[in-house]
Coordinates of C-alpha atoms and ligand atoms in Angstrom, one line a residue:
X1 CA 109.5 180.9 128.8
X2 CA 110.9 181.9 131.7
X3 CA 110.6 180.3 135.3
X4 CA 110.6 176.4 134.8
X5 CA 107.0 174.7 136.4
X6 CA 108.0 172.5 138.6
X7 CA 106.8 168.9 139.7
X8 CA 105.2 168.2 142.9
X9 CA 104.1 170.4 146.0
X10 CA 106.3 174.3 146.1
X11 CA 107.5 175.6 149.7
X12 CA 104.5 177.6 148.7
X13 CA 101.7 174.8 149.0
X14 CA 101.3 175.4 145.4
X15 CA 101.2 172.3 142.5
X16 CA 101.1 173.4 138.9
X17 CA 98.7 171.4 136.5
X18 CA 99.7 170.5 132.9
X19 CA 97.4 170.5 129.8
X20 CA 96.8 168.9 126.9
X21 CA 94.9 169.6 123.8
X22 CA 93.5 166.1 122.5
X23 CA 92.6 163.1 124.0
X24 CA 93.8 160.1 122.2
X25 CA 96.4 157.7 123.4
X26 CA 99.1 160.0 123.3
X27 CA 97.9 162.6 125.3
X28 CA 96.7 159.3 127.9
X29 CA 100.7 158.6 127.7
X30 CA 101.9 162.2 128.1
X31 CA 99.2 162.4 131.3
X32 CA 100.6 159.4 133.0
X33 CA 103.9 160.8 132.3
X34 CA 103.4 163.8 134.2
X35 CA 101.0 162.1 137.0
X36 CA 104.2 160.0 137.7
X37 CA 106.4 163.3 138.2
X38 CA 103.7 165.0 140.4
X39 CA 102.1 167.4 138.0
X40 CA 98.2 167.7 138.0
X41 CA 96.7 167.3 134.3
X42 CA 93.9 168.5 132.7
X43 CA 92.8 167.4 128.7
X44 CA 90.8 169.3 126.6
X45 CA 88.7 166.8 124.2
X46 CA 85.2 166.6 123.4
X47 CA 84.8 162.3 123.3
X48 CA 83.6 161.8 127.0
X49 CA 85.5 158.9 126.6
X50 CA 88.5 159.9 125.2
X51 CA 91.6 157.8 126.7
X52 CA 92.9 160.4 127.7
X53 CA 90.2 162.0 129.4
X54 CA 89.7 158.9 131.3
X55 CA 92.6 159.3 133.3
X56 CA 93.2 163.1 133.4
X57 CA 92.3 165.0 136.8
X58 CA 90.4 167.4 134.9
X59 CA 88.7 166.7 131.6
X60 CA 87.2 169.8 129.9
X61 CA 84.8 168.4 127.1
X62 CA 84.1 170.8 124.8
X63 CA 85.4 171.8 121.0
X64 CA 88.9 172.5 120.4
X65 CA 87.7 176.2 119.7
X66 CA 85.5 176.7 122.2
X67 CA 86.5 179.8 123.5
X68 CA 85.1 178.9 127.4
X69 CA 87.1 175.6 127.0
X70 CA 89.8 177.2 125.9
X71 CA 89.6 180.2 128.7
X72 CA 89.2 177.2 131.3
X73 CA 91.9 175.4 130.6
X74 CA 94.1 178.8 130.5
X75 CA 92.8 179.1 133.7
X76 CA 93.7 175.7 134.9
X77 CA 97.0 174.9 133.3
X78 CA 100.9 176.9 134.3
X79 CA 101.6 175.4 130.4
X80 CA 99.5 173.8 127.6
X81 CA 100.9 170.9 124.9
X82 CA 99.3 169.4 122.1
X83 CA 99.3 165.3 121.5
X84 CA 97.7 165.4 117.2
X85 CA 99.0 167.6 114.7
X86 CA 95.2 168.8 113.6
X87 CA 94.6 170.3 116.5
X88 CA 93.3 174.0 115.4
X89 CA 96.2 176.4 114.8
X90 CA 94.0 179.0 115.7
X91 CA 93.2 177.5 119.1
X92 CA 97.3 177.0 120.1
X93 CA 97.7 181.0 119.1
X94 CA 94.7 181.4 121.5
X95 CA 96.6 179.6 124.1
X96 CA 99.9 180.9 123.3
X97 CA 99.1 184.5 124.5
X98 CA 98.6 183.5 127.9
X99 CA 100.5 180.4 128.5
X100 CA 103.8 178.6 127.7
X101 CA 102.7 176.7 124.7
X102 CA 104.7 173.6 123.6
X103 CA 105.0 173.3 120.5
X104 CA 104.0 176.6 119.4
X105 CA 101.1 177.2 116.9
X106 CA 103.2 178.0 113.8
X107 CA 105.6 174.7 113.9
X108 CA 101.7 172.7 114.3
X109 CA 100.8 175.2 111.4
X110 CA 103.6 173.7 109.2
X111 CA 103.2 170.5 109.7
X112 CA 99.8 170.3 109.3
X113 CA 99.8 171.0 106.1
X114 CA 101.7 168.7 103.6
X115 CA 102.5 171.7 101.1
X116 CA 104.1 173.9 104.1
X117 CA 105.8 170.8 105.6
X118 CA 108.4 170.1 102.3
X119 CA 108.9 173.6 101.6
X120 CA 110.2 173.6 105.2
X121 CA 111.8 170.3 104.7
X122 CA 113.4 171.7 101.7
X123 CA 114.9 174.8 103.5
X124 CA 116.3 172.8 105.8
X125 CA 118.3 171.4 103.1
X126 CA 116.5 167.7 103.4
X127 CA 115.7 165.9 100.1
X128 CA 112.1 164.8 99.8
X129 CA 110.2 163.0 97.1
X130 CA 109.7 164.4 94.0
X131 CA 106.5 165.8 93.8
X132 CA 104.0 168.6 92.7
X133 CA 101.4 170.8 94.5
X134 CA 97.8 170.0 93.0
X135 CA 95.3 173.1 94.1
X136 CA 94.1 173.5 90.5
X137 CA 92.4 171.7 87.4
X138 CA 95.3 174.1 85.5
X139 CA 98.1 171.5 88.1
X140 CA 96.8 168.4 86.8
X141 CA 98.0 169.3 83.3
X142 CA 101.6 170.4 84.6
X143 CA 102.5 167.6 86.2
X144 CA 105.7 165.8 85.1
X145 CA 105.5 162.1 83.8
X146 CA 107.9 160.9 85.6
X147 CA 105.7 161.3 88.7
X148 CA 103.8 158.2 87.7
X149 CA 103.1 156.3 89.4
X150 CA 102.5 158.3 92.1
X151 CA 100.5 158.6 95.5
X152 CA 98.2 161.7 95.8
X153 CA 97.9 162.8 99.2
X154 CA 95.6 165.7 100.3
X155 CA 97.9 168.3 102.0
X156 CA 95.4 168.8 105.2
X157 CA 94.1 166.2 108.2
X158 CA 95.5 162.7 106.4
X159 CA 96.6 160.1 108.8
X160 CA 97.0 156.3 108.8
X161 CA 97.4 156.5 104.9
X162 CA 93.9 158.2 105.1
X163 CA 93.2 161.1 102.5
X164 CA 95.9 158.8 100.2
X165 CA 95.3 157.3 96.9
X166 CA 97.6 155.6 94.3
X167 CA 97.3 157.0 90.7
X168 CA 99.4 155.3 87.7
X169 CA 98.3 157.7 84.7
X170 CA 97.3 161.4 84.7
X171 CA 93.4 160.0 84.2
X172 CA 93.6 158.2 87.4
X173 CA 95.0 161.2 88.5
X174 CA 92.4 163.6 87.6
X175 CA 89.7 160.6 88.8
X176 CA 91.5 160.5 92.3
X177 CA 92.0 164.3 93.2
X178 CA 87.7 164.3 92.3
X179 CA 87.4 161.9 94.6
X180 CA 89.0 163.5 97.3
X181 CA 86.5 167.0 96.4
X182 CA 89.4 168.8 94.9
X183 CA 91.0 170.1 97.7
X184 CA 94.9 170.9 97.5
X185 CA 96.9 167.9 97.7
X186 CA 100.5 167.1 97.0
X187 CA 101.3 163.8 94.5
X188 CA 104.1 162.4 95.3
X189 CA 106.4 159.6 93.2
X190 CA 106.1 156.6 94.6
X191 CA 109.8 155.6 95.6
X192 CA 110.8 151.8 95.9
X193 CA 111.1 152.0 99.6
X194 CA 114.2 149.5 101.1
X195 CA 113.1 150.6 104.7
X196 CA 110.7 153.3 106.5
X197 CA 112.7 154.7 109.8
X198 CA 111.5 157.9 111.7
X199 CA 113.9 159.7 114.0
X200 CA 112.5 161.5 118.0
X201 CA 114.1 164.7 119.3
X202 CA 113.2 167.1 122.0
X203 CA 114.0 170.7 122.2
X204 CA 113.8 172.9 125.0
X205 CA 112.8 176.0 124.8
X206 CA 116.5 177.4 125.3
X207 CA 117.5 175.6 122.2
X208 CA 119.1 172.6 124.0
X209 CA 118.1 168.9 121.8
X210 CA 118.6 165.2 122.6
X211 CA 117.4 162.8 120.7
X212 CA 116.2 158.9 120.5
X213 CA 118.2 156.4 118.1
X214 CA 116.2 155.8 114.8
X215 CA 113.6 153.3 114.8
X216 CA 113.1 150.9 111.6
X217 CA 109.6 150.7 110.9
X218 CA 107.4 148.6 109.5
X219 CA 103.8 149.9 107.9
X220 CA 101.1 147.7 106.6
X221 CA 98.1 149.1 105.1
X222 CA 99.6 152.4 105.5
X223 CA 99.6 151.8 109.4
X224 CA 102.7 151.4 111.7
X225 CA 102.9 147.8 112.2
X226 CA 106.3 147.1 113.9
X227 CA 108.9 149.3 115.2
X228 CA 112.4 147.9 116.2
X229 CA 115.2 149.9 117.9
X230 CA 118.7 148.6 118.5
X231 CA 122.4 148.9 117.3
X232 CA 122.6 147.9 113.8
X233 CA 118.8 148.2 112.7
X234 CA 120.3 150.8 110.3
X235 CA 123.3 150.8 108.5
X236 CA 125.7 153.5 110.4
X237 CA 125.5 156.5 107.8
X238 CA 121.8 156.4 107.4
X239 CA 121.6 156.2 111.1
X240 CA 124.0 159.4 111.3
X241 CA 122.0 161.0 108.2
X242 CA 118.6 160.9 109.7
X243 CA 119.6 162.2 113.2
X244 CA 121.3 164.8 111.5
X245 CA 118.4 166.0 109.4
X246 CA 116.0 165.6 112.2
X247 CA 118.0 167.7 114.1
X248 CA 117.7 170.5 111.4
X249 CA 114.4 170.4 111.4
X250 CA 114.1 170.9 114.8
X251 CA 116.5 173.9 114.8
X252 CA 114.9 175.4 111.4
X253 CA 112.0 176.7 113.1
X254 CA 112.7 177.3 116.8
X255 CA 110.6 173.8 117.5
X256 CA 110.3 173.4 121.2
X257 CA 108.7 169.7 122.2
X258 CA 109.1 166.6 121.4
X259 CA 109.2 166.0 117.3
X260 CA 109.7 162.8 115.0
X261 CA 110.4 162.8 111.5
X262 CA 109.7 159.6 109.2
X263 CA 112.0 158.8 106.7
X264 CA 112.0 156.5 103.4
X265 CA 115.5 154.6 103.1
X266 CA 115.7 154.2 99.6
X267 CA 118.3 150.5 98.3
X268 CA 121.4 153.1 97.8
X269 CA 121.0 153.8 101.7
X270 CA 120.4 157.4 100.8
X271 CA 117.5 159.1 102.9
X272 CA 114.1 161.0 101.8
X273 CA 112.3 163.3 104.3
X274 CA 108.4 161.4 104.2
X275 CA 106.6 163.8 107.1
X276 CA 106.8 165.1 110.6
X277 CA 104.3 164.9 113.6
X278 CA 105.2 167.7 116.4
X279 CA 104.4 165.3 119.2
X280 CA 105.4 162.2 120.5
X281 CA 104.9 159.3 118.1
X282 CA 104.0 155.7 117.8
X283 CA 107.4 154.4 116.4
X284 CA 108.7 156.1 120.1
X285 CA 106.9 153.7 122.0
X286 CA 109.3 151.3 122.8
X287 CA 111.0 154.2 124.9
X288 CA 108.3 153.5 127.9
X289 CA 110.1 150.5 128.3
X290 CA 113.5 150.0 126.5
X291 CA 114.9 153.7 127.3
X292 CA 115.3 155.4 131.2
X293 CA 113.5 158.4 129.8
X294 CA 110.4 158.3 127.7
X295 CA 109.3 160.5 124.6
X296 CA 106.3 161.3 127.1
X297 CA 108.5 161.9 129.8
X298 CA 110.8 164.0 127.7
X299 CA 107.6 166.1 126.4
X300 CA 106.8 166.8 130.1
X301 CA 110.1 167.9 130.3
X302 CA 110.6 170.6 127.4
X303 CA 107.2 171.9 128.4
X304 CA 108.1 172.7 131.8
X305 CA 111.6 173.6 131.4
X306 CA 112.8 170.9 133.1
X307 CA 116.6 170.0 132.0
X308 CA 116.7 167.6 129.1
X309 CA 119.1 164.6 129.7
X310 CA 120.1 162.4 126.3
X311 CA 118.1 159.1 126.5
X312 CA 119.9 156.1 126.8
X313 CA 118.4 152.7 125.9
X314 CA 118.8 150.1 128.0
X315 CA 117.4 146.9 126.2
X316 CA 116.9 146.2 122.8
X317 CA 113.1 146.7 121.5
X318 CA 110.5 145.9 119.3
X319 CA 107.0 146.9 119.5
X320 CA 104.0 145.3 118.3
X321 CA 100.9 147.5 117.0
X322 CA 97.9 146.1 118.3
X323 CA 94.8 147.0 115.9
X324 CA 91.6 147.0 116.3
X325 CA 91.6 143.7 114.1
X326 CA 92.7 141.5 116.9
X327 CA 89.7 141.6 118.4
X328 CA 88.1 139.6 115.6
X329 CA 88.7 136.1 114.1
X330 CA 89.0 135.4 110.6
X331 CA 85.0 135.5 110.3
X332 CA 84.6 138.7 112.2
X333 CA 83.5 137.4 115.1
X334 CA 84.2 139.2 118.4
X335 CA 87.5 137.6 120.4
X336 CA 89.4 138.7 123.4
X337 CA 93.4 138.4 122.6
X338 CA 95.4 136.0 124.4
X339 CA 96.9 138.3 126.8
X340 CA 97.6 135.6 129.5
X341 CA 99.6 133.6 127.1
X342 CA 101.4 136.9 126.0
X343 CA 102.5 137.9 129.3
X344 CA 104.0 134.9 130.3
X345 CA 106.7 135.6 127.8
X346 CA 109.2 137.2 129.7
X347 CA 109.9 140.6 128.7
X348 CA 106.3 141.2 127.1
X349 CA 104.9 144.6 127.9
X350 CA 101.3 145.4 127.4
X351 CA 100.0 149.1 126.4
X352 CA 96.1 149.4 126.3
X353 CA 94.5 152.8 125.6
X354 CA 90.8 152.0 127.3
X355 CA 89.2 152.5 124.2
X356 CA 85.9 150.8 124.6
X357 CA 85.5 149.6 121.3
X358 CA 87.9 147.7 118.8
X359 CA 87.1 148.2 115.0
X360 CA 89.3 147.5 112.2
X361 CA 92.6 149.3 111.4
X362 CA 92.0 151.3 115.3
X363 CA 94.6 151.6 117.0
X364 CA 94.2 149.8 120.6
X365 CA 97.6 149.4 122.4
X366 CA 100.8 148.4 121.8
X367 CA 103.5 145.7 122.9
X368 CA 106.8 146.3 124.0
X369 CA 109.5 143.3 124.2
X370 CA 112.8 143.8 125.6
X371 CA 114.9 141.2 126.4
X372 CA 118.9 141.1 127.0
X373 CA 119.8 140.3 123.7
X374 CA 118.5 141.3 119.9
X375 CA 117.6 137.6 119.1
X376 CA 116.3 137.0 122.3
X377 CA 113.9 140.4 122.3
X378 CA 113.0 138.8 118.0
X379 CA 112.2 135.4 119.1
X380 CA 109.4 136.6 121.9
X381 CA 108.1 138.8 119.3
X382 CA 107.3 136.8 117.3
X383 CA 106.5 134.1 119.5
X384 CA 103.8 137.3 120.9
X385 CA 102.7 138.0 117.3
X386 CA 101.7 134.4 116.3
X387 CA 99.7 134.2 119.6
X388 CA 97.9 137.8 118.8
X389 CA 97.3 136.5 114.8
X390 CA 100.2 139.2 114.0
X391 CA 101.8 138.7 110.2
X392 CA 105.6 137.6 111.6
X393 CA 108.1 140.7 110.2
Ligands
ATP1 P1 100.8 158.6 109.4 O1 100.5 160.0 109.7 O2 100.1 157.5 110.1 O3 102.3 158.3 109.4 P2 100.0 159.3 106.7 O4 98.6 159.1 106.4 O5 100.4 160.7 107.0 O6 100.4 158.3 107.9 P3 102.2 158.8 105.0 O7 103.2 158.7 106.1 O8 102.4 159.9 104.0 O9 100.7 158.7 105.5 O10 102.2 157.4 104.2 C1 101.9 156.2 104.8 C2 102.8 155.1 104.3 O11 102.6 154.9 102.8 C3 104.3 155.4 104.4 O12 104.8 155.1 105.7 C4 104.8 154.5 103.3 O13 104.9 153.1 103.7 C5 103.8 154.6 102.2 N1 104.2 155.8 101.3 C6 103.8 157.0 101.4 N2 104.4 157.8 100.5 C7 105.1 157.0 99.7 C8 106.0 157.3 98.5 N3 106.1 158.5 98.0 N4 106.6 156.2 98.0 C9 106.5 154.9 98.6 N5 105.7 154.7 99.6 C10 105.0 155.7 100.2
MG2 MG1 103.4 158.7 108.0

């Protein structure tokens, strides 16, 4: 890219408009993001009431190949970003032709698909679970015993632990990858996790990278529960390893944007490579309000060409998931959360997406807490979480 877009009115009269392809809660974060700099945003989604779309200037609701809502927002937008990882390849190449395209379609390419994703992280010189590629009845037969027990994982469109199933024999194997229609899927050993961290970097498009420190997460139900960033959440090589490899991820295929990597910490401290999402992601949350520049703000940034400056956190963080499950009592019926009793913890931030309706395992919001001190920012969490019917961490 060459000329950076800048925020706010030119000397020209002119203001440049950002896009988005996708309308979920992190394309609502990355539009507030660049609403607070000046830009004008438009989202391409086709929920009517996507979050993001709720809040954008411009909301073009069609298909995310829809060649007229793809031509309009090319007409719109000086540069286009994407905010989930299954957003058509096809549809960023589109794009990419005619406009600055952050990240580019064949970094989305890779990590949309599981199989591409560890070959890449295994270039890159990052270990990763052991594991085998299942595409064929003739796989099934070839894979290794010591793979049991193992998780299958389709290699396209999983999320949340969706598209995931648990397989202790090579007959629950063949029983699972049936289930899931026989499309290609990686199974991976299952490895006695001590920790889950993930590590955020952005990279401009002139190479430059700064990162976030690594956030220790916790998933239940194969959904990010808990994220908590300070100084010694990690032990301090893992906390140099994961940068590290994140960093070489970044850099082994020209990423420009904003990417996190997720990592298994396994009890010798050593590190495995789980997966990457080339967009902000939830474990970064904690950066609205515990960091002076955000992962949204630092996407708005690498898409434009704005300079990059290393985040610094200024407060100790945890955030809070909030599921759709809050919204229910322990006999399903319909609640409101006790915000009010919430907030008046000091140093409670609430995140709310606008989605209209709460269901099970959906993720709603989160809940920033900073506080002055890493016992003080733990004991209003989980103060917060026994209020919201949150498992204490
Ligand atoms: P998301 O995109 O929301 O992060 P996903 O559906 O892509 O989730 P994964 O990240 O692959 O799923 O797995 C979800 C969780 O399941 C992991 O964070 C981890 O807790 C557990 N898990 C996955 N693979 C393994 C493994 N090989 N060994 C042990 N635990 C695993
Ligand atoms: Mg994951």
């Amino acid at each position: 890219m060459s000329a950076v877009i800048l925020p706010g009115t030119t000397a020209t009269g002119q203001q440049s408009t950002l896009g988005v392809m996708g309308g979920g809660q992190l394309g609502r974060m990355f539009v507030q993001a660049a609403q607070s700099m000046g830009y004008f945003t438009a989202v391409l989604d086709p929920d009517p009431a996507s979050p993001a779309g709720l809040v954008s200037h411009f909301h073009i609701q069609t298909d995310y190949l829809d060649e007229q809502g793809l031509a309009q927002l090319m007409q719109r937008c000086a540069a286009i970003t994407t905010e989930f990882e299954n957003v058509p390849a096809p549809a960023l190449f589109t794009l990419g032709a005619h406009r600055p395209v952050a990240p580019g379609a064949d970094a989305v390419a890779i990590a949309q698909d599981r199989i591409q994703e560890k070959a890449h992280f295994e270039r890159c010189g990052v270990p990763v679970a052991p594991y085998a590629v299942i595409e064929t009845a003739a796989d099934l037969a070839g894979v290794g015993a010591d793979l049991f027990p193992g998780i299958l994982k389709t290699a396209r469109l999983g999320y949340d632990g969706k598209g995931q199933i648990r397989v202790g024999s090579r007959a629950e194997l063949a029983a699972a990858w049936d289930s899931l229609k026989n499309v290609a899927c990686v199974l991976e050993k299952m490895l006695p996790l001590a920790a889950e961290c993930s590590v955020i970097v952005a990279r401009g498009w002139n190479g430059e990278m700064v990162h976030f420190p690594p956030q220790l997460n916790l998933h239940r139900a194969g959904i990010l529960a808990v994220t908590q960033v300070f100084e010694g959440n990690m032990p301090v090589p893992s906390v140099e390893r994961s940068i590290s490899a994140t960093r070489s991820i970044a850099e082994g295929m020209q990423y420009v944007g904003v990417l996190c990597v997720e990592f298994f910490v396994l009890a010798d401290g050593s590190l495995v490579v789980n997966e990457m999402a080339p967009r902000p992601h939830n474990s970064g949350h904690y950066t609205l309000d515990a960091c002076d520049v955000s992962q949204f703000e630092l996407q708005v940034r690498t898409l434009t060409g704005l300079p990059l400056v290393p985040p610094r956190q200024h407060s100790p963080a945890i955030m809070l998931n909030l599921l759709g499950d809050l919204w229910f009592d322990a006999a399903g019926k319909p609640v409101t959360p006790a915000w009010s009793e919430v907030l008046a913890l000091p140093g409670t931030h609430l995140h709310l997406y606008g989605k209209l309706q709460a269901r099970q395992g959906r993720k709603m919001g989160h809940l920033n807490i900073t506080g002055a001190s890493v016992e003080e920012v733990r004991a209003t969490a989980l103060r917060a979480a026994g209020l919201l019917g949150i498992a204490a961490f």
